[in-house]
Amino acid sequence: MANSSMPIERLQALDNVEKEIASCIQSAGQALTELSKDKASMKQVESHTSQFLKTLNHVEGELSKHINYLTQVSTGQPHEGSAYGSVKMYKTARHRLEHTCSRLQDLENLKNRALASTVRPASAQNNP
Amino acid sequence: MAQRALPQSKEALLKSYNKRLKDDVKSLLDNFSEIIKLARVEEETQVSRMTQCEEDHFEMLVRASNIVRAGESLMKLVTDLKQYLILNDFPSANEAISQTARSMLAMQQESDRKLMALRDDLAADLYDLEEEYYSSPFK
């Protein structure tokens, strides 16, 4: 079994197994519903039954495969790895960016105040 | 991959998963085949046909419930396997952590690169502003 498959793929495979279990029971129900009819079509019954058996076989095979994989890779120890270091570095970079934004905003405000103060005396001169 | 010695609890847990899988699949198969067998109409013996029909009907209900119960037990097993996979699948956990670390590092480097470019632009503009300021009467 490939050890380099992404974790999400294994979880998606287990999601598919869940859907197959539901479809397996549905096939069993359809086979029995067909058998309960007055004029049952044996071809339909056999087709639903073989579908039920095939799906059940596949479910058992898939789950056995996953259990065997887990038997091989699990160590019994808790996993102590984390991405904390790189997350912290990213957050400090964000802080640097936000600090820069705030200083530039202060500069912008200073510029606007200076512009406003030069415009007001000019308009006062034009309108005595 | 060489088989390492698992702690007894983990080994027992995985064995229990195998047992649950086998039992549930067997239950599904046996109950389904028994319901099919009950569909055969047999000759009336000591028990009257009506009583036999009632008995068969009740047995079919119980076996159908068993099939549903085995199916739900299989669903629970899949949930437990998913949980065990998330907690104990070290190759996948390592891969996920490496990927997160790589993406965080890439974003941090991109952010710092853009900040340095901004700094260089501001330094160039500051040069012109200083020229202007120091040659003005307002200094």
Short mmCIF file of C-alpha atoms in Angstrom, two decimals:
data_model
loop_
_atom_site.label_atom_id
_atom_site.label_comp_id
_atom_site.label_asym_id
_atom_site.label_seq_id
_atom_site.Cartn_x
_atom_site.Cartn_y
_atom_site.Cartn_z
CA MET A 1 0.00 0.00 0.00
CA ALA A 2 1.40 3.42 -0.92
CA ASN A 3 2.57 5.21 2.19
CA SER A 4 2.79 8.57 0.50
CA SER A 5 -0.96 8.99 -0.19
CA MET A 6 -2.45 12.15 1.29
CA PRO A 7 -4.46 11.77 4.51
CA ILE A 8 -7.50 13.26 2.81
CA GLU A 9 -7.49 10.44 0.23
CA ARG A 10 -7.67 7.76 2.92
CA LEU A 11 -10.53 9.58 4.63
CA GLN A 12 -12.32 9.92 1.30
CA ALA A 13 -11.84 6.20 0.69
CA LEU A 14 -13.51 5.52 4.05
CA ASP A 15 -16.34 7.90 3.07
CA ASN A 16 -16.85 5.80 -0.07
CA VAL A 17 -16.91 2.64 2.06
CA GLU A 18 -19.71 4.18 4.15
CA LYS A 19 -21.72 4.88 0.99
CA GLU A 20 -21.11 1.32 -0.20
CA ILE A 21 -22.42 -0.09 3.10
CA ALA A 22 -25.63 1.91 2.60
CA SER A 23 -25.98 0.76 -1.01
CA CYS A 24 -25.29 -2.84 0.08
CA ILE A 25 -28.21 -2.80 2.53
CA GLN A 26 -30.35 -1.09 -0.10
CA SER A 27 -29.58 -3.90 -2.59
CA ALA A 28 -30.56 -6.48 0.06
CA GLY A 29 -33.84 -4.62 0.61
CA GLN A 30 -34.54 -4.45 -3.12
CA ALA A 31 -33.87 -8.18 -3.52
CA LEU A 32 -36.29 -9.02 -0.72
CA THR A 33 -38.90 -6.54 -2.00
CA GLU A 34 -38.75 -8.14 -5.42
CA LEU A 35 -39.04 -11.61 -3.89
CA SER A 36 -42.10 -10.58 -1.89
CA LYS A 37 -44.09 -9.65 -5.03
CA ASP A 38 -46.81 -11.93 -6.36
CA LYS A 39 -45.06 -12.26 -9.72
CA ALA A 40 -41.44 -11.96 -8.73
CA SER A 41 -38.87 -11.60 -11.49
CA MET A 42 -36.14 -14.08 -10.52
CA LYS A 43 -33.71 -12.29 -12.80
CA GLN A 44 -34.16 -9.07 -10.78
CA VAL A 45 -33.82 -10.96 -7.49
CA GLU A 46 -30.61 -12.60 -8.64
CA SER A 47 -29.22 -9.32 -9.94
CA HIS A 48 -29.92 -7.48 -6.64
CA THR A 49 -28.55 -10.40 -4.63
CA SER A 50 -25.34 -10.55 -6.65
CA GLN A 51 -25.01 -6.77 -6.29
CA PHE A 52 -25.41 -7.15 -2.51
CA LEU A 53 -22.77 -9.90 -2.34
CA LYS A 54 -20.34 -8.02 -4.58
CA THR A 55 -20.66 -4.78 -2.57
CA LEU A 56 -20.31 -6.60 0.74
CA ASN A 57 -17.18 -8.36 -0.50
CA HIS A 58 -15.72 -5.05 -1.62
CA VAL A 59 -16.53 -3.38 1.72
CA GLU A 60 -14.87 -6.21 3.63
CA GLY A 61 -11.79 -6.07 1.39
CA GLU A 62 -11.41 -2.29 1.73
CA LEU A 63 -11.83 -2.26 5.50
CA SER A 64 -9.36 -5.16 5.90
CA LYS A 65 -6.89 -3.21 3.78
CA HIS A 66 -7.22 -0.13 6.00
CA ILE A 67 -6.90 -2.16 9.20
CA ASN A 68 -3.76 -3.87 7.84
CA TYR A 69 -2.27 -0.49 6.90
CA LEU A 70 -2.98 0.87 10.38
CA THR A 71 -1.39 -2.23 11.94
CA GLN A 72 1.76 -1.48 9.95
CA VAL A 73 2.07 2.27 10.54
CA SER A 74 0.76 2.83 14.08
CA THR A 75 3.41 2.94 16.79
CA GLY A 76 1.33 3.36 19.90
CA GLN A 77 2.96 6.68 20.68
CA PRO A 78 1.18 10.01 20.37
CA HIS A 79 2.25 12.17 17.44
CA GLU A 80 4.17 15.16 18.78
CA GLY A 81 4.93 17.02 15.56
CA SER A 82 3.44 20.40 14.85
CA ALA A 83 3.74 23.29 12.42
CA TYR A 84 3.85 25.80 15.31
CA GLY A 85 7.26 27.28 14.36
CA SER A 86 6.32 28.14 10.79
CA VAL A 87 2.86 29.40 11.85
CA LYS A 88 4.51 31.71 14.39
CA MET A 89 6.91 33.05 11.74
CA TYR A 90 3.98 33.73 9.42
CA LYS A 91 2.11 35.56 12.21
CA THR A 92 5.13 37.76 12.99
CA ALA A 93 5.37 38.61 9.26
CA ARG A 94 1.67 39.60 9.38
CA HIS A 95 2.39 41.79 12.42
CA ARG A 96 5.23 43.50 10.55
CA LEU A 97 2.86 44.15 7.66
CA GLU A 98 0.13 45.53 9.92
CA HIS A 99 2.63 47.76 11.75
CA THR A 100 3.85 49.11 8.41
CA CYS A 101 0.24 49.75 7.35
CA SER A 102 -0.47 51.69 10.55
CA ARG A 103 2.67 53.83 10.17
CA LEU A 104 1.79 54.59 6.56
CA GLN A 105 -1.73 55.51 7.67
CA ASP A 106 -0.24 57.95 10.22
CA LEU A 107 1.86 59.47 7.44
CA GLU A 108 -1.24 59.80 5.27
CA ASN A 109 -3.12 61.57 8.10
CA LEU A 110 -0.18 63.91 8.64
CA LYS A 111 -0.11 64.77 4.95
CA ASN A 112 -3.87 65.45 4.88
CA ARG A 113 -3.64 67.73 7.95
CA ALA A 114 -0.77 69.64 6.35
CA LEU A 115 -2.70 70.02 3.11
CA ALA A 116 -5.82 71.18 4.97
CA SER A 117 -3.83 73.81 6.92
CA THR A 118 -2.28 75.23 3.71
CA VAL A 119 -5.67 75.37 1.91
CA ARG A 120 -7.45 77.22 4.81
CA PRO A 121 -5.13 80.33 5.01
CA ALA A 122 -5.23 80.52 1.15
CA SER A 123 -9.07 80.60 1.14
CA ALA A 124 -9.06 83.11 4.05
CA GLN A 125 -6.85 85.43 1.97
CA ASN A 126 -9.16 85.14 -1.08
CA ASN A 127 -12.32 85.94 0.93
CA PRO A 128 -11.60 88.89 3.28
CA MET B 1 7.81 -2.41 6.42
CA ALA B 2 9.04 -4.36 9.45
CA GLN B 3 6.36 -5.03 12.01
CA ARG B 4 7.12 -3.13 15.21
CA ALA B 5 5.88 -4.36 18.53
CA LEU B 6 2.73 -2.38 19.26
CA PRO B 7 1.59 -1.67 22.78
CA GLN B 8 -0.86 -4.29 23.88
CA SER B 9 -3.76 -1.84 23.98
CA LYS B 10 -3.26 -0.73 20.35
CA GLU B 11 -2.81 -4.30 19.17
CA ALA B 12 -5.92 -5.38 21.03
CA LEU B 13 -7.80 -2.43 19.54
CA LEU B 14 -6.83 -3.34 15.98
CA LYS B 15 -7.69 -6.99 16.62
CA SER B 16 -11.09 -5.90 17.92
CA TYR B 17 -11.64 -3.90 14.72
CA ASN B 18 -10.89 -7.02 12.66
CA LYS B 19 -13.25 -9.10 14.81
CA ARG B 20 -16.03 -6.52 14.52
CA LEU B 21 -15.61 -6.44 10.74
CA LYS B 22 -15.77 -10.24 10.43
CA ASP B 23 -18.76 -10.52 12.79
CA ASP B 24 -20.78 -7.79 11.09
CA VAL B 25 -20.17 -9.12 7.58
CA LYS B 26 -21.07 -12.64 8.76
CA SER B 27 -24.21 -11.32 10.42
CA LEU B 28 -25.27 -9.51 7.23
CA LEU B 29 -24.71 -12.61 5.08
CA ASP B 30 -26.29 -15.12 7.47
CA ASN B 31 -29.40 -13.07 8.19
CA PHE B 32 -29.94 -12.32 4.49
CA SER B 33 -29.60 -15.96 3.48
CA GLU B 34 -31.90 -17.09 6.31
CA ILE B 35 -34.60 -14.64 5.15
CA ILE B 36 -34.30 -16.03 1.62
CA LYS B 37 -34.65 -19.58 3.01
CA LEU B 38 -37.79 -18.59 4.93
CA ALA B 39 -39.43 -17.60 1.64
CA ARG B 40 -39.87 -21.31 0.81
CA VAL B 41 -43.44 -22.46 1.45
CA GLU B 42 -43.34 -25.83 3.17
CA GLU B 43 -45.92 -28.52 3.69
CA GLU B 44 -48.11 -28.14 6.73
CA THR B 45 -46.77 -30.23 9.62
CA GLN B 46 -47.80 -30.18 13.28
CA VAL B 47 -48.09 -26.42 13.26
CA SER B 48 -50.93 -24.91 11.24
CA ARG B 49 -50.11 -22.82 8.21
CA MET B 50 -51.32 -19.59 9.84
CA THR B 51 -49.14 -20.14 12.90
CA GLN B 52 -46.18 -21.02 10.70
CA CYS B 53 -46.75 -17.84 8.66
CA GLU B 54 -46.85 -15.73 11.81
CA GLU B 55 -43.68 -17.35 13.06
CA ASP B 56 -41.92 -16.85 9.73
CA HIS B 57 -43.08 -13.23 9.61
CA PHE B 58 -41.72 -12.55 13.10
CA GLU B 59 -38.44 -14.27 12.26
CA MET B 60 -38.10 -12.19 9.08
CA LEU B 61 -38.65 -9.00 11.10
CA VAL B 62 -36.00 -9.98 13.61
CA ARG B 63 -33.51 -10.96 10.90
CA ALA B 64 -34.16 -7.73 8.97
CA SER B 65 -33.47 -5.78 12.19
CA ASN B 66 -30.28 -7.78 12.59
CA ILE B 67 -29.21 -6.81 9.08
CA VAL B 68 -29.81 -3.13 9.84
CA ARG B 69 -28.00 -3.43 13.16
CA ALA B 70 -25.00 -5.08 11.49
CA GLY B 71 -24.98 -2.29 8.87
CA GLU B 72 -25.00 0.39 11.57
CA SER B 73 -22.26 -1.43 13.44
CA LEU B 74 -20.17 -1.37 10.25
CA MET B 75 -20.79 2.40 9.96
CA LYS B 76 -19.60 2.83 13.55
CA LEU B 77 -16.52 0.76 12.71
CA VAL B 78 -15.75 3.07 9.78
CA THR B 79 -16.10 6.10 12.10
CA ASP B 80 -13.72 4.51 14.61
CA LEU B 81 -11.24 3.71 11.82
CA LYS B 82 -11.38 7.33 10.62
CA GLN B 83 -10.65 8.55 14.15
CA TYR B 84 -7.79 6.08 14.57
CA LEU B 85 -6.40 7.07 11.16
CA ILE B 86 -6.39 10.78 12.03
CA LEU B 87 -4.63 10.16 15.34
CA ASN B 88 -2.20 7.39 14.45
CA ASP B 89 -1.42 7.55 10.74
CA PHE B 90 2.06 9.05 11.15
CA PRO B 91 3.12 9.17 7.48
CA SER B 92 -0.02 11.16 6.61
CA ALA B 93 0.30 13.38 9.71
CA ASN B 94 3.94 14.11 8.86
CA GLU B 95 2.96 14.91 5.26
CA ALA B 96 0.19 17.27 6.43
CA ILE B 97 2.54 19.04 8.87
CA SER B 98 5.26 19.40 6.19
CA GLN B 99 2.75 20.81 3.75
CA THR B 100 1.43 23.33 6.31
CA ALA B 101 5.00 24.37 7.21
CA ARG B 102 5.89 24.82 3.51
CA SER B 103 2.83 26.94 2.77
CA MET B 104 3.32 29.11 5.91
CA LEU B 105 6.99 29.62 5.00
CA ALA B 106 6.10 30.54 1.41
CA MET B 107 3.50 33.10 2.58
CA GLN B 108 5.92 34.57 5.13
CA GLN B 109 8.67 34.92 2.50
CA GLU B 110 6.24 36.50 0.01
CA SER B 111 5.04 38.97 2.64
CA ASP B 112 8.60 39.93 3.60
CA ARG B 113 9.63 40.24 -0.04
CA LYS B 114 6.79 42.70 -0.72
CA LEU B 115 7.63 44.62 2.47
CA MET B 116 11.26 44.96 1.36
CA ALA B 117 10.13 46.22 -2.08
CA LEU B 118 7.91 48.77 -0.31
CA ARG B 119 10.84 49.83 1.86
CA ASP B 120 13.02 50.38 -1.20
CA ASP B 121 10.31 52.50 -2.89
CA LEU B 122 9.80 54.56 0.26
CA ALA B 123 13.56 55.09 0.64
CA ALA B 124 13.74 56.46 -2.90
CA ASP B 125 10.77 58.79 -2.28
CA LEU B 126 12.22 59.87 1.09
CA TYR B 127 15.41 60.96 -0.66
CA ASP B 128 13.40 63.38 -2.84
CA LEU B 129 11.32 64.59 0.11
CA GLU B 130 14.41 65.31 2.19
CA GLU B 131 15.91 67.31 -0.71
CA GLU B 132 12.70 69.33 -0.90
CA TYR B 133 12.43 69.87 2.84
CA TYR B 134 15.99 70.90 3.50
CA SER B 135 15.96 73.36 0.62
CA SER B 136 12.70 74.97 1.83
CA PRO B 137 12.24 77.86 4.29
CA PHE B 138 10.28 75.58 6.69
CA LYS B 139 13.28 73.59 7.98
#
